[in-house]
Amino acid sequence: MNVDAMDPQQYDAQLDVKRQKLAQLFVDFETPELEVFASQKAHYRMRAEFRVWHEGEDLYYYMFDKAQNQKIRCEQFLPASQLVNDMMPELMAALRPNPVLRHKLFQVDFLSTLSGEILVSLLYHKQLDAQWQEEAQALKQTLSSKFKVDIIGRARKQKLVMDRDFVIESLPVNGKQLTYKQVENSFTQPNGEVAIKMLEWAIDITRNSSGDLLELYCGNGNFSIALAQNFNRVLATELAKPSVDSAQYNIEANQIDNLQIIRMSAEDFTDALAKKRSFRRLEGVDLDSYDCNTIFVDPPRAGLDDNTLSMVQGYERILYISCNPNTLLDNLKVLDKTHKITRFALFDQFPYTDHMESGVLLERR
């Protein structure tokens, strides 16, 4: 964290620097005009994590400023959602005088939503007992007078939930509300408003598609649920069990009837498509019945492995969302041989940082 960089008056200039950097990074490729999707200048992060400092009777949130090489007390936090900022003083005021809840507390994590729900995780260097549960339940009751809140206690090999370990998000996408279950400690898009813009962009560039869609790394179904309207059927894969469970919830909540999620890694699914191996998780799934000419990938920072990279080249259109432009660049050196970039976007998920989220649509040459 660099506190000095978090200045809303500097935001537009910083975003322009990112735009120039991304355009320069891909200068060797034929790219269309870069579409830039800005963030809100403040209160854009739906998730926030704070360490907790004990100083006599005092107790407060802090973050470490690498630029100043020191810890910074946080009464409020500009990037965090307004809901997190509203919760921060109320929670700390309740924790300070409570010896059970504050003892050996070292971190507080918040997961908030645009829909008004918030989840608070309290992390401890101690085992949590029945007395802690009683006090935590009382804390939830106190906070519930102002917030739609749930509380989780975490310690080594311990997780205690008062009463849910998830929130329900509702995103307005092209005038329609999409519902998403978001589980604590599972991946979700951190910037709610930019996440909406990403979904609307993906819907726009896949409009009037033919056939089916294959999605790898689908998470909680974030994109696949939004994109299902543009395809006959959608087949999606995800390895993390909590994300798959959330995706199944989200399919039902959004009344999607043409989407199937399979719990598999992208690497294993690539082998299954190539018929290198058979997998029990694919029993009853007729892969050959799918007519997928579009593939969507949103890989981790390492990008696509060589086998998956080779596999995606078999599709007419590749929609690629990347959280790391350097690995996207490496992957494009291969994909550019068979496909050309027809849409190119920058999504500013993380203002005031060097992080750049990007998206490309590739179509067969």
mmCIF file of C-alpha atoms in Angstrom:
data_model
loop_
_atom_site.group_PDB
_atom_site.id
_atom_site.type_symbol
_atom_site.label_atom_id
_atom_site.label_comp_id
_atom_site.label_asym_id
_atom_site.label_seq_id
_atom_site.Cartn_x
_atom_site.Cartn_y
_atom_site.Cartn_z
ATOM 1 C CA MET A 1 0.000 0.000 0.000
ATOM 2 C CA ASN A 2 1.183 3.507 -0.872
ATOM 3 C CA VAL A 3 -0.964 6.046 0.986
ATOM 4 C CA ASP A 4 0.412 9.021 -0.954
ATOM 5 C CA ALA A 5 -0.718 7.499 -4.265
ATOM 6 C CA MET A 6 -4.346 7.259 -3.118
ATOM 7 C CA ASP A 7 -5.406 10.737 -4.193
ATOM 8 C CA PRO A 8 -8.663 11.026 -6.175
ATOM 9 C CA GLN A 9 -7.337 14.177 -7.830
ATOM 10 C CA GLN A 10 -4.496 12.108 -9.308
ATOM 11 C CA TYR A 11 -6.735 9.265 -10.475
ATOM 12 C CA ASP A 12 -7.336 10.363 -14.080
ATOM 13 C CA ALA A 13 -3.619 10.972 -14.656
ATOM 14 C CA GLN A 14 -2.719 7.592 -13.130
ATOM 15 C CA LEU A 15 -5.292 5.813 -15.300
ATOM 16 C CA ASP A 16 -3.863 7.511 -18.399
ATOM 17 C CA VAL A 17 -0.403 6.202 -17.464
ATOM 18 C CA LYS A 18 -1.848 2.674 -17.284
ATOM 19 C CA ARG A 19 -3.501 3.142 -20.657
ATOM 20 C CA GLN A 20 -0.204 4.190 -22.206
ATOM 21 C CA LYS A 21 1.699 1.329 -20.534
ATOM 22 C CA LEU A 22 -0.758 -1.317 -21.730
ATOM 23 C CA ALA A 23 -0.851 0.075 -25.271
ATOM 24 C CA GLN A 24 2.964 0.160 -25.368
ATOM 25 C CA LEU A 25 3.235 -3.377 -23.990
ATOM 26 C CA PHE A 26 1.222 -4.721 -26.933
ATOM 27 C CA VAL A 27 2.682 -2.413 -29.568
ATOM 28 C CA ASP A 28 4.045 -5.376 -31.576
ATOM 29 C CA PHE A 29 0.524 -6.720 -32.117
ATOM 30 C CA GLU A 30 -2.188 -5.342 -34.364
ATOM 31 C CA THR A 31 -4.669 -4.094 -31.784
ATOM 32 C CA PRO A 32 -7.853 -2.080 -32.170
ATOM 33 C CA GLU A 33 -8.337 1.068 -30.117
ATOM 34 C CA LEU A 34 -8.005 0.333 -26.414
ATOM 35 C CA GLU A 35 -11.318 0.536 -24.540
ATOM 36 C CA VAL A 36 -10.716 1.930 -21.049
ATOM 37 C CA PHE A 37 -13.125 1.286 -18.179
ATOM 38 C CA ALA A 38 -12.464 3.551 -15.219
ATOM 39 C CA SER A 39 -13.163 2.827 -11.578
ATOM 40 C CA GLN A 40 -14.833 4.985 -9.005
ATOM 41 C CA LYS A 41 -12.185 7.217 -7.446
ATOM 42 C CA ALA A 42 -13.081 6.188 -3.890
ATOM 43 C CA HIS A 43 -14.935 3.399 -2.077
ATOM 44 C CA TYR A 44 -14.508 0.895 -4.914
ATOM 45 C CA ARG A 45 -13.095 -2.179 -3.134
ATOM 46 C CA MET A 46 -15.698 -4.626 -1.877
ATOM 47 C CA ARG A 47 -13.046 -6.529 0.098
ATOM 48 C CA ALA A 48 -10.574 -5.123 2.618
ATOM 49 C CA GLU A 49 -8.165 -6.672 5.120
ATOM 50 C CA PHE A 50 -6.653 -4.877 8.110
ATOM 51 C CA ARG A 51 -4.149 -5.923 10.714
ATOM 52 C CA VAL A 52 -5.063 -5.063 14.313
ATOM 53 C CA TRP A 53 -2.696 -3.291 16.712
ATOM 54 C CA HIS A 54 -2.964 -3.533 20.499
ATOM 55 C CA GLU A 55 -1.619 -0.535 22.418
ATOM 56 C CA GLY A 56 -2.629 -0.551 26.084
ATOM 57 C CA GLU A 57 -6.387 -0.037 26.222
ATOM 58 C CA ASP A 58 -6.383 1.125 22.635
ATOM 59 C CA LEU A 59 -7.093 -1.136 19.685
ATOM 60 C CA TYR A 60 -7.036 -0.061 16.037
ATOM 61 C CA TYR A 61 -6.766 -1.144 12.407
ATOM 62 C CA TYR A 62 -3.521 -0.587 10.580
ATOM 63 C CA MET A 63 -1.934 -1.213 7.208
ATOM 64 C CA PHE A 64 1.718 -1.179 6.232
ATOM 65 C CA ASP A 65 2.855 1.601 3.914
ATOM 66 C CA LYS A 66 5.772 0.258 1.876
ATOM 67 C CA ALA A 67 6.688 3.700 0.558
ATOM 68 C CA GLN A 68 7.037 5.117 4.071
ATOM 69 C CA ASN A 69 8.181 1.779 5.538
ATOM 70 C CA GLN A 70 5.846 2.097 8.493
ATOM 71 C CA LYS A 71 2.449 1.047 9.746
ATOM 72 C CA ILE A 72 -0.424 3.480 9.216
ATOM 73 C CA ARG A 73 -3.387 3.668 11.567
ATOM 74 C CA CYS A 74 -6.650 3.324 9.613
ATOM 75 C CA GLU A 75 -9.762 4.863 11.058
ATOM 76 C CA GLN A 76 -11.183 4.937 7.522
ATOM 77 C CA PHE A 77 -9.858 3.573 4.216
ATOM 78 C CA LEU A 78 -10.482 5.414 0.939
ATOM 79 C CA PRO A 79 -10.387 2.354 -1.404
ATOM 80 C CA ALA A 80 -12.806 0.308 0.718
ATOM 81 C CA SER A 81 -16.532 0.410 -0.009
ATOM 82 C CA GLN A 82 -18.700 2.900 1.835
ATOM 83 C CA LEU A 83 -20.255 -0.035 3.675
ATOM 84 C CA VAL A 84 -16.844 -1.170 4.973
ATOM 85 C CA ASN A 85 -16.020 2.383 6.037
ATOM 86 C CA ASP A 86 -19.346 2.657 7.872
ATOM 87 C CA MET A 87 -18.694 -0.652 9.627
ATOM 88 C CA MET A 88 -15.083 0.008 10.656
ATOM 89 C CA PRO A 89 -15.649 2.416 13.596
ATOM 90 C CA GLU A 90 -18.776 0.601 14.800
ATOM 91 C CA LEU A 91 -16.953 -2.735 14.942
ATOM 92 C CA MET A 92 -13.849 -1.342 16.629
ATOM 93 C CA ALA A 93 -15.931 0.513 19.228
ATOM 94 C CA ALA A 94 -17.580 -2.811 20.105
ATOM 95 C CA LEU A 95 -14.288 -4.768 20.201
ATOM 96 C CA ARG A 96 -12.191 -2.372 22.337
ATOM 97 C CA PRO A 97 -14.005 -2.857 25.664
ATOM 98 C CA ASN A 98 -14.586 -6.591 25.147
ATOM 99 C CA PRO A 99 -11.679 -8.635 26.614
ATOM 100 C CA VAL A 100 -12.885 -11.915 25.084
ATOM 101 C CA LEU A 101 -13.263 -10.646 21.521
ATOM 102 C CA ARG A 102 -10.138 -8.476 21.463
ATOM 103 C CA HIS A 103 -7.720 -10.925 23.121
ATOM 104 C CA LYS A 104 -5.131 -12.107 20.559
ATOM 105 C CA LEU A 105 -7.144 -10.656 17.664
ATOM 106 C CA PHE A 106 -4.624 -9.846 14.922
ATOM 107 C CA GLN A 107 -6.644 -9.241 11.735
ATOM 108 C CA VAL A 108 -10.081 -8.213 10.506
ATOM 109 C CA ASP A 109 -11.310 -9.021 6.972
ATOM 110 C CA PHE A 110 -14.374 -7.444 5.394
ATOM 111 C CA LEU A 111 -16.380 -8.729 2.422
ATOM 112 C CA SER A 112 -19.061 -6.246 1.388
ATOM 113 C CA THR A 113 -21.559 -6.035 -1.459
ATOM 114 C CA LEU A 114 -23.340 -3.463 -3.561
ATOM 115 C CA SER A 115 -26.542 -5.131 -2.327
ATOM 116 C CA GLY A 116 -25.869 -3.982 1.256
ATOM 117 C CA GLU A 117 -24.658 -7.215 2.900
ATOM 118 C CA ILE A 118 -21.340 -7.450 4.741
ATOM 119 C CA LEU A 119 -19.293 -10.299 6.211
ATOM 120 C CA VAL A 120 -16.720 -9.716 8.970
ATOM 121 C CA SER A 121 -13.968 -12.260 9.680
ATOM 122 C CA LEU A 122 -12.045 -11.969 12.961
ATOM 123 C CA LEU A 123 -8.662 -13.751 12.936
ATOM 124 C CA TYR A 124 -6.980 -14.884 16.167
ATOM 125 C CA HIS A 125 -3.750 -16.262 17.595
ATOM 126 C CA LYS A 126 -5.767 -18.392 20.032
ATOM 127 C CA GLN A 127 -8.350 -21.147 20.002
ATOM 128 C CA LEU A 128 -11.944 -19.942 20.127
ATOM 129 C CA ASP A 129 -14.217 -21.369 22.826
ATOM 130 C CA ALA A 130 -17.867 -21.279 23.848
ATOM 131 C CA GLN A 131 -17.409 -17.938 25.618
ATOM 132 C CA TRP A 132 -16.027 -16.424 22.424
ATOM 133 C CA GLN A 133 -19.023 -17.756 20.474
ATOM 134 C CA GLU A 134 -21.409 -16.222 22.989
ATOM 135 C CA GLU A 135 -19.701 -12.835 22.766
ATOM 136 C CA ALA A 136 -19.503 -13.017 18.961
ATOM 137 C CA GLN A 137 -23.204 -13.773 18.700
ATOM 138 C CA ALA A 138 -23.925 -10.788 20.958
ATOM 139 C CA LEU A 139 -21.660 -8.643 18.763
ATOM 140 C CA LYS A 140 -23.622 -9.685 15.700
ATOM 141 C CA GLN A 141 -26.883 -8.738 17.407
ATOM 142 C CA THR A 142 -25.468 -5.319 18.269
ATOM 143 C CA LEU A 143 -24.221 -4.636 14.752
ATOM 144 C CA SER A 144 -27.385 -6.022 13.140
ATOM 145 C CA SER A 145 -29.312 -2.967 14.318
ATOM 146 C CA LYS A 146 -27.473 -1.011 11.589
ATOM 147 C CA PHE A 147 -26.024 -3.585 9.182
ATOM 148 C CA LYS A 148 -26.923 -6.780 7.319
ATOM 149 C CA VAL A 149 -23.911 -8.509 8.860
ATOM 150 C CA ASP A 150 -22.547 -11.979 9.544
ATOM 151 C CA ILE A 151 -19.455 -12.762 11.621
ATOM 152 C CA ILE A 152 -16.820 -15.479 11.324
ATOM 153 C CA GLY A 153 -14.102 -16.351 13.835
ATOM 154 C CA ARG A 154 -10.903 -17.938 12.540
ATOM 155 C CA ALA A 155 -8.011 -19.499 14.392
ATOM 156 C CA ARG A 156 -5.570 -22.286 13.559
ATOM 157 C CA LYS A 157 -7.625 -25.191 12.160
ATOM 158 C CA GLN A 158 -10.783 -23.475 13.385
ATOM 159 C CA LYS A 159 -13.655 -21.637 11.719
ATOM 160 C CA LEU A 160 -16.751 -20.583 13.660
ATOM 161 C CA VAL A 161 -19.643 -19.017 11.747
ATOM 162 C CA MET A 162 -22.311 -16.696 13.178
ATOM 163 C CA ASP A 163 -24.578 -17.588 11.058
ATOM 164 C CA ARG A 164 -23.451 -17.536 7.385
ATOM 165 C CA ASP A 165 -20.022 -17.598 5.743
ATOM 166 C CA PHE A 166 -21.217 -15.878 2.578
ATOM 167 C CA VAL A 167 -22.954 -12.790 1.244
ATOM 168 C CA ILE A 168 -25.459 -12.487 -1.590
ATOM 169 C CA GLU A 169 -24.468 -9.874 -4.152
ATOM 170 C CA SER A 170 -26.841 -8.363 -6.694
ATOM 171 C CA LEU A 171 -25.279 -6.697 -9.733
ATOM 172 C CA PRO A 172 -27.258 -4.524 -12.177
ATOM 173 C CA VAL A 173 -25.996 -5.711 -15.580
ATOM 174 C CA ASN A 174 -27.614 -4.059 -18.620
ATOM 175 C CA GLY A 175 -30.663 -3.235 -16.526
ATOM 176 C CA LYS A 176 -31.060 -6.790 -15.196
ATOM 177 C CA GLN A 177 -30.176 -7.879 -11.660
ATOM 178 C CA LEU A 178 -27.776 -10.832 -11.487
ATOM 179 C CA THR A 179 -27.480 -12.641 -8.156
ATOM 180 C CA TYR A 180 -24.188 -14.075 -6.895
ATOM 181 C CA LYS A 181 -23.352 -16.009 -3.756
ATOM 182 C CA GLN A 182 -19.874 -14.953 -2.596
ATOM 183 C CA VAL A 183 -18.175 -17.150 0.004
ATOM 184 C CA GLU A 184 -15.600 -15.940 2.503
ATOM 185 C CA ASN A 185 -12.027 -16.759 1.465
ATOM 186 C CA SER A 186 -13.110 -17.594 -2.105
ATOM 187 C CA PHE A 187 -12.224 -15.491 -5.138
ATOM 188 C CA THR A 188 -14.632 -12.744 -6.138
ATOM 189 C CA GLN A 189 -14.074 -9.651 -8.256
ATOM 190 C CA PRO A 190 -12.879 -6.990 -5.767
ATOM 191 C CA ASN A 191 -14.205 -3.900 -7.552
ATOM 192 C CA GLY A 192 -17.977 -4.206 -7.810
ATOM 193 C CA GLU A 193 -18.636 -1.354 -10.248
ATOM 194 C CA VAL A 194 -15.810 -2.401 -12.597
ATOM 195 C CA ALA A 195 -17.015 -6.025 -12.371
ATOM 196 C CA ILE A 196 -20.343 -4.841 -13.821
ATOM 197 C CA LYS A 197 -18.506 -3.094 -16.674
ATOM 198 C CA MET A 198 -16.509 -6.271 -17.371
ATOM 199 C CA LEU A 199 -19.687 -8.354 -17.570
ATOM 200 C CA GLU A 200 -21.381 -5.837 -19.870
ATOM 201 C CA TRP A 201 -18.290 -5.734 -22.121
ATOM 202 C CA ALA A 202 -18.178 -9.538 -22.350
ATOM 203 C CA ILE A 203 -21.908 -9.662 -23.150
ATOM 204 C CA ASP A 204 -21.477 -6.993 -25.827
ATOM 205 C CA ILE A 205 -18.624 -8.702 -27.664
ATOM 206 C CA THR A 206 -20.333 -12.115 -27.686
ATOM 207 C CA ARG A 207 -23.716 -10.840 -28.880
ATOM 208 C CA ASN A 208 -25.157 -12.727 -31.878
ATOM 209 C CA SER A 209 -22.908 -15.703 -31.165
ATOM 210 C CA SER A 210 -23.645 -19.080 -32.645
ATOM 211 C CA GLY A 211 -23.181 -22.471 -31.020
ATOM 212 C CA ASP A 212 -22.034 -23.109 -27.468
ATOM 213 C CA LEU A 213 -19.506 -21.544 -25.078
ATOM 214 C CA LEU A 214 -16.745 -23.296 -23.174
ATOM 215 C CA GLU A 215 -15.386 -21.463 -20.113
ATOM 216 C CA LEU A 216 -12.307 -22.413 -18.100
ATOM 217 C CA TYR A 217 -11.620 -21.070 -14.568
ATOM 218 C CA CYS A 218 -15.267 -20.054 -14.104
ATOM 219 C CA GLY A 219 -15.104 -19.383 -10.344
ATOM 220 C CA ASN A 220 -18.584 -18.842 -8.912
ATOM 221 C CA GLY A 221 -20.057 -18.586 -12.418
ATOM 222 C CA ASN A 222 -19.605 -14.822 -12.555
ATOM 223 C CA PHE A 223 -19.130 -14.561 -16.333
ATOM 224 C CA SER A 224 -20.805 -17.792 -17.448
ATOM 225 C CA ILE A 225 -24.130 -16.800 -15.872
ATOM 226 C CA ALA A 226 -24.041 -13.398 -17.576
ATOM 227 C CA LEU A 227 -22.974 -14.854 -20.937
ATOM 228 C CA ALA A 228 -25.432 -17.761 -21.024
ATOM 229 C CA GLN A 229 -28.009 -15.527 -22.768
ATOM 230 C CA ASN A 230 -25.733 -15.261 -25.840
ATOM 231 C CA PHE A 231 -25.199 -19.006 -26.442
ATOM 232 C CA ASN A 232 -27.232 -22.158 -26.954
ATOM 233 C CA ARG A 233 -25.393 -23.867 -24.072
ATOM 234 C CA VAL A 234 -22.475 -23.110 -21.764
ATOM 235 C CA LEU A 235 -20.057 -25.696 -20.368
ATOM 236 C CA ALA A 236 -17.788 -24.349 -17.622
ATOM 237 C CA THR A 237 -15.016 -25.767 -15.438
ATOM 238 C CA GLU A 238 -13.693 -24.796 -12.004
ATOM 239 C CA LEU A 239 -11.507 -26.701 -9.554
ATOM 240 C CA ALA A 240 -12.191 -25.004 -6.192
ATOM 241 C CA LYS A 241 -15.122 -26.748 -4.460
ATOM 242 C CA PRO A 242 -16.514 -23.649 -2.629
ATOM 243 C CA SER A 243 -16.600 -21.792 -5.961
ATOM 244 C CA VAL A 244 -18.361 -24.712 -7.693
ATOM 245 C CA ASP A 245 -20.931 -24.891 -4.893
ATOM 246 C CA SER A 246 -21.536 -21.137 -5.210
ATOM 247 C CA ALA A 247 -21.843 -21.469 -8.977
ATOM 248 C CA GLN A 248 -24.562 -24.114 -8.583
ATOM 249 C CA TYR A 249 -26.415 -21.802 -6.181
ATOM 250 C CA ASN A 250 -26.054 -18.920 -8.628
ATOM 251 C CA ILE A 251 -27.322 -20.970 -11.573
ATOM 252 C CA GLU A 252 -30.520 -21.711 -9.660
ATOM 253 C CA ALA A 253 -30.877 -18.176 -8.253
ATOM 254 C CA ASN A 254 -30.636 -16.653 -11.738
ATOM 255 C CA GLN A 255 -32.831 -19.354 -13.319
ATOM 256 C CA ILE A 256 -30.196 -20.289 -15.901
ATOM 257 C CA ASP A 257 -31.169 -23.516 -17.710
ATOM 258 C CA ASN A 258 -28.387 -23.844 -20.310
ATOM 259 C CA LEU A 259 -25.255 -23.840 -18.111
ATOM 260 C CA GLN A 260 -23.390 -26.856 -16.749
ATOM 261 C CA ILE A 261 -20.435 -26.560 -14.353
ATOM 262 C CA ILE A 262 -17.866 -29.341 -13.979
ATOM 263 C CA ARG A 263 -15.414 -29.472 -11.095
ATOM 264 C CA MET A 264 -12.109 -29.987 -12.915
ATOM 265 C CA SER A 265 -8.854 -28.152 -13.477
ATOM 266 C CA ALA A 266 -8.279 -26.589 -16.867
ATOM 267 C CA GLU A 267 -5.324 -28.930 -17.364
ATOM 268 C CA ASP A 268 -7.397 -32.077 -16.694
ATOM 269 C CA PHE A 269 -10.246 -30.822 -18.865
ATOM 270 C CA THR A 270 -7.785 -30.226 -21.703
ATOM 271 C CA ASP A 271 -6.681 -33.856 -21.398
ATOM 272 C CA ALA A 272 -10.318 -34.982 -21.360
ATOM 273 C CA LEU A 273 -11.113 -33.057 -24.549
ATOM 274 C CA ALA A 274 -8.069 -34.581 -26.223
ATOM 275 C CA LYS A 275 -9.286 -38.008 -24.983
ATOM 276 C CA LYS A 276 -5.914 -38.607 -23.340
ATOM 277 C CA ARG A 277 -7.640 -39.768 -20.148
ATOM 278 C CA SER A 278 -11.127 -40.530 -18.859
ATOM 279 C CA PHE A 279 -12.473 -38.858 -15.718
ATOM 280 C CA ARG A 280 -15.222 -40.015 -13.351
ATOM 281 C CA ARG A 281 -16.366 -36.402 -12.979
ATOM 282 C CA LEU A 282 -17.319 -36.423 -16.643
ATOM 283 C CA GLU A 283 -19.573 -39.472 -16.399
ATOM 284 C CA GLY A 284 -22.915 -38.553 -17.926
ATOM 285 C CA VAL A 285 -21.456 -35.516 -19.704
ATOM 286 C CA ASP A 286 -21.402 -35.887 -23.493
ATOM 287 C CA LEU A 287 -18.582 -33.543 -24.460
ATOM 288 C CA ASP A 288 -19.047 -34.415 -28.133
ATOM 289 C CA SER A 289 -22.590 -33.032 -28.049
ATOM 290 C CA TYR A 290 -21.313 -29.512 -27.457
ATOM 291 C CA ASP A 291 -20.739 -27.268 -30.464
ATOM 292 C CA CYS A 292 -18.323 -24.803 -28.863
ATOM 293 C CA ASN A 293 -16.740 -22.345 -31.263
ATOM 294 C CA THR A 294 -16.128 -19.724 -28.563
ATOM 295 C CA ILE A 295 -13.946 -20.260 -25.499
ATOM 296 C CA PHE A 296 -13.647 -17.965 -22.494
ATOM 297 C CA VAL A 297 -10.589 -18.035 -20.224
ATOM 298 C CA ASP A 298 -9.838 -16.010 -17.091
ATOM 299 C CA PRO A 299 -6.687 -17.750 -15.830
ATOM 300 C CA PRO A 300 -4.623 -17.089 -12.683
ATOM 301 C CA ARG A 301 -1.607 -14.769 -12.860
ATOM 302 C CA ALA A 302 0.575 -17.489 -14.406
ATOM 303 C CA GLY A 303 -1.567 -17.450 -17.551
ATOM 304 C CA LEU A 304 -2.384 -20.491 -19.698
ATOM 305 C CA ASP A 305 -0.162 -23.575 -19.611
ATOM 306 C CA ASP A 306 1.205 -24.877 -22.919
ATOM 307 C CA ASN A 307 -1.364 -27.685 -23.346
ATOM 308 C CA THR A 308 -4.318 -25.387 -22.633
ATOM 309 C CA LEU A 309 -2.828 -22.725 -24.877
ATOM 310 C CA SER A 310 -2.667 -25.217 -27.723
ATOM 311 C CA MET A 311 -6.221 -26.379 -27.018
ATOM 312 C CA VAL A 312 -7.781 -22.896 -27.086
ATOM 313 C CA GLN A 313 -6.299 -22.294 -30.541
ATOM 314 C CA GLY A 314 -8.813 -24.811 -31.859
ATOM 315 C CA TYR A 315 -11.696 -22.360 -31.289
ATOM 316 C CA GLU A 316 -12.945 -19.709 -33.690
ATOM 317 C CA ARG A 317 -13.121 -17.045 -30.979
ATOM 318 C CA ILE A 318 -11.158 -16.703 -27.748
ATOM 319 C CA LEU A 319 -12.323 -14.317 -25.039
ATOM 320 C CA TYR A 320 -9.380 -13.841 -22.662
ATOM 321 C CA ILE A 321 -9.565 -11.859 -19.406
ATOM 322 C CA SER A 322 -6.161 -11.385 -17.783
ATOM 323 C CA CYS A 323 -5.045 -10.158 -14.372
ATOM 324 C CA ASN A 324 -1.415 -10.109 -15.550
ATOM 325 C CA PRO A 325 -0.608 -8.339 -18.837
ATOM 326 C CA ASN A 326 2.873 -9.889 -18.934
ATOM 327 C CA THR A 327 1.587 -13.473 -19.065
ATOM 328 C CA LEU A 328 -1.134 -12.374 -21.491
ATOM 329 C CA LEU A 329 1.659 -10.977 -23.665
ATOM 330 C CA ASP A 330 3.504 -14.317 -23.549
ATOM 331 C CA ASN A 331 0.316 -16.235 -24.423
ATOM 332 C CA LEU A 332 -0.466 -13.857 -27.291
ATOM 333 C CA LYS A 333 2.901 -14.608 -28.903
ATOM 334 C CA VAL A 334 1.442 -18.079 -29.528
ATOM 335 C CA LEU A 335 -2.210 -17.159 -30.103
ATOM 336 C CA ASP A 336 -1.332 -14.390 -32.569
ATOM 337 C CA LYS A 337 -0.141 -17.026 -35.039
ATOM 338 C CA THR A 338 -3.702 -18.278 -35.503
ATOM 339 C CA HIS A 339 -5.918 -15.452 -34.211
ATOM 340 C CA LYS A 340 -6.104 -11.662 -34.446
ATOM 341 C CA ILE A 341 -7.144 -9.240 -31.685
ATOM 342 C CA THR A 342 -10.481 -7.611 -32.545
ATOM 343 C CA ARG A 343 -11.374 -6.061 -29.152
ATOM 344 C CA PHE A 344 -8.959 -4.804 -26.506
ATOM 345 C CA ALA A 345 -9.882 -3.435 -23.071
ATOM 346 C CA LEU A 346 -8.377 -2.134 -19.841
ATOM 347 C CA PHE A 347 -10.445 -2.585 -16.669
ATOM 348 C CA ASP A 348 -9.163 -0.525 -13.751
ATOM 349 C CA GLN A 349 -9.977 -2.967 -10.954
ATOM 350 C CA PHE A 350 -7.203 -1.588 -8.722
ATOM 351 C CA PRO A 351 -6.849 2.207 -8.786
ATOM 352 C CA TYR A 352 -3.702 3.778 -7.299
ATOM 353 C CA THR A 353 -1.666 0.609 -7.977
ATOM 354 C CA ASP A 354 0.342 -0.671 -10.949
ATOM 355 C CA HIS A 355 -2.077 -3.584 -11.367
ATOM 356 C CA MET A 356 -3.823 -3.787 -14.750
ATOM 357 C CA GLU A 357 -6.747 -6.051 -15.632
ATOM 358 C CA SER A 358 -7.209 -6.458 -19.368
ATOM 359 C CA GLY A 359 -9.400 -8.254 -21.860
ATOM 360 C CA VAL A 360 -9.001 -9.287 -25.493
ATOM 361 C CA LEU A 361 -11.257 -10.921 -28.037
ATOM 362 C CA LEU A 362 -9.310 -13.017 -30.543
ATOM 363 C CA GLU A 363 -10.849 -14.258 -33.780
ATOM 364 C CA ARG A 364 -9.399 -16.801 -36.150
ATOM 365 C CA ARG A 365 -7.358 -15.314 -38.973
#
